[in-house]
PDB file of C-alpha atoms in Angstrom:
ATOM      1  CA  MET P   1     133.616  92.943 352.851  1.00  0.00           C
ATOM      2  CA  LYS P   2     130.093  91.782 352.132  1.00  0.00           C
ATOM      3  CA  LYS P   3     128.872  93.804 355.093  1.00  0.00           C
ATOM      4  CA  THR P   4     130.529  96.920 353.718  1.00  0.00           C
ATOM      5  CA  TYR P   5     128.942  96.428 350.281  1.00  0.00           C
ATOM      6  CA  ARG P   6     125.598  95.720 351.867  1.00  0.00           C
ATOM      7  CA  LEU P   7     125.883  98.880 354.002  1.00  0.00           C
ATOM      8  CA  ILE P   8     126.831 100.985 350.974  1.00  0.00           C
ATOM      9  CA  TYR P   9     123.960  99.459 348.997  1.00  0.00           C
ATOM     10  CA  LEU P  10     121.489 100.286 351.807  1.00  0.00           C
ATOM     11  CA  LEU P  11     122.795 103.851 352.038  1.00  0.00           C
ATOM     12  CA  ILE P  12     122.456 104.350 348.287  1.00  0.00           C
ATOM     13  CA  LEU P  13     118.983 102.819 348.353  1.00  0.00           C
ATOM     14  CA  ALA P  14     117.980 105.109 351.232  1.00  0.00           C
ATOM     15  CA  LEU P  15     119.269 108.171 349.363  1.00  0.00           C
ATOM     16  CA  VAL P  16     117.386 107.181 346.214  1.00  0.00           C
ATOM     17  CA  VAL P  17     114.154 106.658 348.142  1.00  0.00           C
ATOM     18  CA  MET P  18     114.578 109.980 349.951  1.00  0.00           C
ATOM     19  CA  SER P  19     115.272 111.862 346.721  1.00  0.00           C
ATOM     20  CA  CYS P  20     112.345 110.238 344.917  1.00  0.00           C
ATOM     21  CA  SER P  21     109.807 111.055 347.581  1.00  0.00           C
ATOM     22  CA  SER P  22     108.323 114.351 346.568  1.00  0.00           C
ATOM     23  CA  PRO P  23     107.824 116.622 349.543  1.00  0.00           C
ATOM     24  CA  GLU P  24     104.882 118.957 349.369  1.00  0.00           C
ATOM     25  CA  ARG P  25     105.963 121.890 347.273  1.00  0.00           C
ATOM     26  CA  ASP P  26     105.700 125.447 348.473  1.00  0.00           C
ATOM     27  CA  TYR P  27     102.718 126.834 346.606  1.00  0.00           C
ATOM     28  CA  SER P  28     102.359 130.039 348.605  1.00  0.00           C
ATOM     29  CA  ASN P  29     104.272 132.093 346.037  1.00  0.00           C
ATOM     30  CA  LEU P  30     102.888 130.461 342.915  1.00  0.00           C
ATOM     31  CA  PRO P  31     100.317 132.216 340.721  1.00  0.00           C
ATOM     32  CA  ASP P  32      96.814 130.782 340.859  1.00  0.00           C
ATOM     33  CA  GLN P  33      97.066 129.373 337.327  1.00  0.00           C
ATOM     34  CA  GLU P  34      99.964 127.095 338.306  1.00  0.00           C
ATOM     35  CA  LEU P  35      98.261 125.482 341.303  1.00  0.00           C
ATOM     36  CA  THR P  36      96.822 122.027 341.392  1.00  0.00           C
ATOM     37  CA  LYS P  37      93.264 121.617 342.583  1.00  0.00           C
ATOM     38  CA  ASP P  38      94.393 120.452 346.052  1.00  0.00           C
ATOM     39  CA  GLU P  39      96.815 123.362 346.377  1.00  0.00           C
ATOM     40  CA  ALA P  40      94.114 125.814 345.308  1.00  0.00           C
ATOM     41  CA  VAL P  41      91.709 124.377 347.876  1.00  0.00           C
ATOM     42  CA  LYS P  42      94.386 124.670 350.579  1.00  0.00           C
ATOM     43  CA  ARG P  43      95.108 128.270 349.556  1.00  0.00           C
ATOM     44  CA  ILE P  44      91.408 129.153 349.657  1.00  0.00           C
ATOM     45  CA  GLN P  45      91.077 127.550 353.090  1.00  0.00           C
ATOM     46  CA  MET P  46      94.134 129.467 354.293  1.00  0.00           C
ATOM     47  CA  PHE P  47      92.647 132.754 353.019  1.00  0.00           C
ATOM     48  CA  GLN P  48      89.288 131.953 354.604  1.00  0.00           C
ATOM     49  CA  ALA P  49      90.999 131.217 357.924  1.00  0.00           C
ATOM     50  CA  ASN P  50      92.896 134.519 357.688  1.00  0.00           C
ATOM     51  CA  VAL P  51      89.683 136.424 356.929  1.00  0.00           C
ATOM     52  CA  LYS P  52      87.866 134.755 359.827  1.00  0.00           C
ATOM     53  CA  ASP P  53      90.755 135.576 362.168  1.00  0.00           C
ATOM     54  CA  LEU P  54      90.761 139.211 361.050  1.00  0.00           C
ATOM     55  CA  GLN P  55      86.980 139.442 361.449  1.00  0.00           C
ATOM     56  CA  ASN P  56      87.281 138.092 365.004  1.00  0.00           C
ATOM     57  CA  LYS P  57      90.004 140.626 365.782  1.00  0.00           C
ATOM     58  CA  LEU P  58      87.859 143.423 364.325  1.00  0.00           C
ATOM     59  CA  ALA P  59      84.857 142.371 366.408  1.00  0.00           C
ATOM     60  CA  GLN P  60      87.045 142.314 369.508  1.00  0.00           C
ATOM     61  CA  GLN P  61      88.399 145.786 368.737  1.00  0.00           C
ATOM     62  CA  GLU P  62      84.881 147.122 368.148  1.00  0.00           C
ATOM     63  CA  GLN P  63      83.778 145.714 371.520  1.00  0.00           C
ATOM     64  CA  GLU P  64      86.758 147.360 373.213  1.00  0.00           C
ATOM     65  CA  ALA P  65      85.972 150.661 371.466  1.00  0.00           C
ATOM     66  CA  ALA P  66      82.338 150.494 372.604  1.00  0.00           C
ATOM     67  CA  ALA P  67      83.440 149.769 376.178  1.00  0.00           C
ATOM     68  CA  LEU P  68      85.868 152.710 376.071  1.00  0.00           C
ATOM     69  CA  LYS P  69      83.172 155.026 374.681  1.00  0.00           C
ATOM     70  CA  ASN P  70      80.879 153.957 377.501  1.00  0.00           C
ATOM     71  CA  GLN P  71      83.658 154.570 380.018  1.00  0.00           C
ATOM     72  CA  LEU P  72      84.343 158.007 378.490  1.00  0.00           C
ATOM     73  CA  SER P  73      80.690 159.015 378.727  1.00  0.00           C
ATOM     74  CA  ASN P  74      80.672 157.915 382.386  1.00  0.00           C
ATOM     75  CA  VAL P  75      83.783 159.985 383.089  1.00  0.00           C
ATOM     76  CA  ASN P  76      82.262 163.005 381.314  1.00  0.00           C
ATOM     77  CA  ALA P  77      79.082 162.630 383.381  1.00  0.00           C
ATOM     78  CA  SER P  78      81.182 162.459 386.562  1.00  0.00           C
ATOM     79  CA  ILE P  79      83.072 165.600 385.561  1.00  0.00           C
ATOM     80  CA  LYS P  80      79.807 167.411 384.883  1.00  0.00           C
ATOM     81  CA  ASP P  81      78.436 166.336 388.278  1.00  0.00           C
ATOM     82  CA  CYS P  82      81.642 167.470 389.987  1.00  0.00           C
ATOM     83  CA  ASN P  83      81.506 170.838 388.228  1.00  0.00           C
ATOM     84  CA  GLU P  84      77.853 171.324 389.235  1.00  0.00           C
ATOM     85  CA  THR P  85      78.719 170.496 392.840  1.00  0.00           C
ATOM     86  CA  TYR P  86      81.653 172.913 392.688  1.00  0.00           C
ATOM     87  CA  TYR P  87      79.434 175.669 391.253  1.00  0.00           C
ATOM     88  CA  GLN P  88      76.915 175.101 394.043  1.00  0.00           C
ATOM     89  CA  LEU P  89      79.675 175.323 396.671  1.00  0.00           C
ATOM     90  CA  ILE P  90      80.917 178.680 395.379  1.00  0.00           C
ATOM     91  CA  GLY P  91      77.433 179.957 394.658  1.00  0.00           C
ATOM     92  CA  ALA P  92      77.944 180.545 390.934  1.00  0.00           C
ATOM     93  CA  THR P  93      76.566 179.254 387.690  1.00  0.00           C
ATOM     94  CA  GLU P  94      78.372 178.117 384.597  1.00  0.00           C
ATOM     95  CA  ALA P  95      77.500 181.442 382.958  1.00  0.00           C
ATOM     96  CA  ASP P  96      79.104 183.306 385.894  1.00  0.00           C
ATOM     97  CA  ILE P  97      82.290 181.254 385.519  1.00  0.00           C
ATOM     98  CA  GLU P  98      82.376 181.900 381.770  1.00  0.00           C
ATOM     99  CA  ALA P  99      81.892 185.637 382.308  1.00  0.00           C
ATOM    100  CA  PHE P 100      84.753 185.588 384.828  1.00  0.00           C
ATOM    101  CA  ARG P 101      86.983 183.828 382.281  1.00  0.00           C
ATOM    102  CA  GLN P 102      86.141 186.493 379.691  1.00  0.00           C
ATOM    103  CA  GLU P 103      86.973 189.248 382.161  1.00  0.00           C
ATOM    104  CA  LEU P 104      90.303 187.590 383.008  1.00  0.00           C
ATOM    105  CA  GLY P 105      91.111 187.288 379.332  1.00  0.00           C
ATOM    106  CA  ARG P 106      90.445 190.953 378.825  1.00  0.00           C
ATOM    107  CA  ILE P 107      92.605 191.939 381.802  1.00  0.00           C
ATOM    108  CA  GLU P 108      95.525 189.642 380.894  1.00  0.00           C
ATOM    109  CA  GLY P 109      95.300 190.023 377.169  1.00  0.00           C
TER     110      GLY P 109
END
């Protein structure tokens, strides 16, 4: 019987200790005025970390955009070179091709 009382006493004591220990409260939804100094510092650090992460992502996206623009200009230069080679093969100029397109438009249209 003493063991049972002792076990019940320990369980009650454990529950009291667990209920008295204050877990860190969720301050993410609280207005700034209701925060403690430590919570405000943590919130500021969280915002600074988010800003830094977003700045890193932006820099990465800008680098990718610059690389894609460079790739696009290389492709456009290749297309221009191919067109010039094609014009040389058929013995025409770009103006001749444009005039031919205009003539086709007039005939079809």
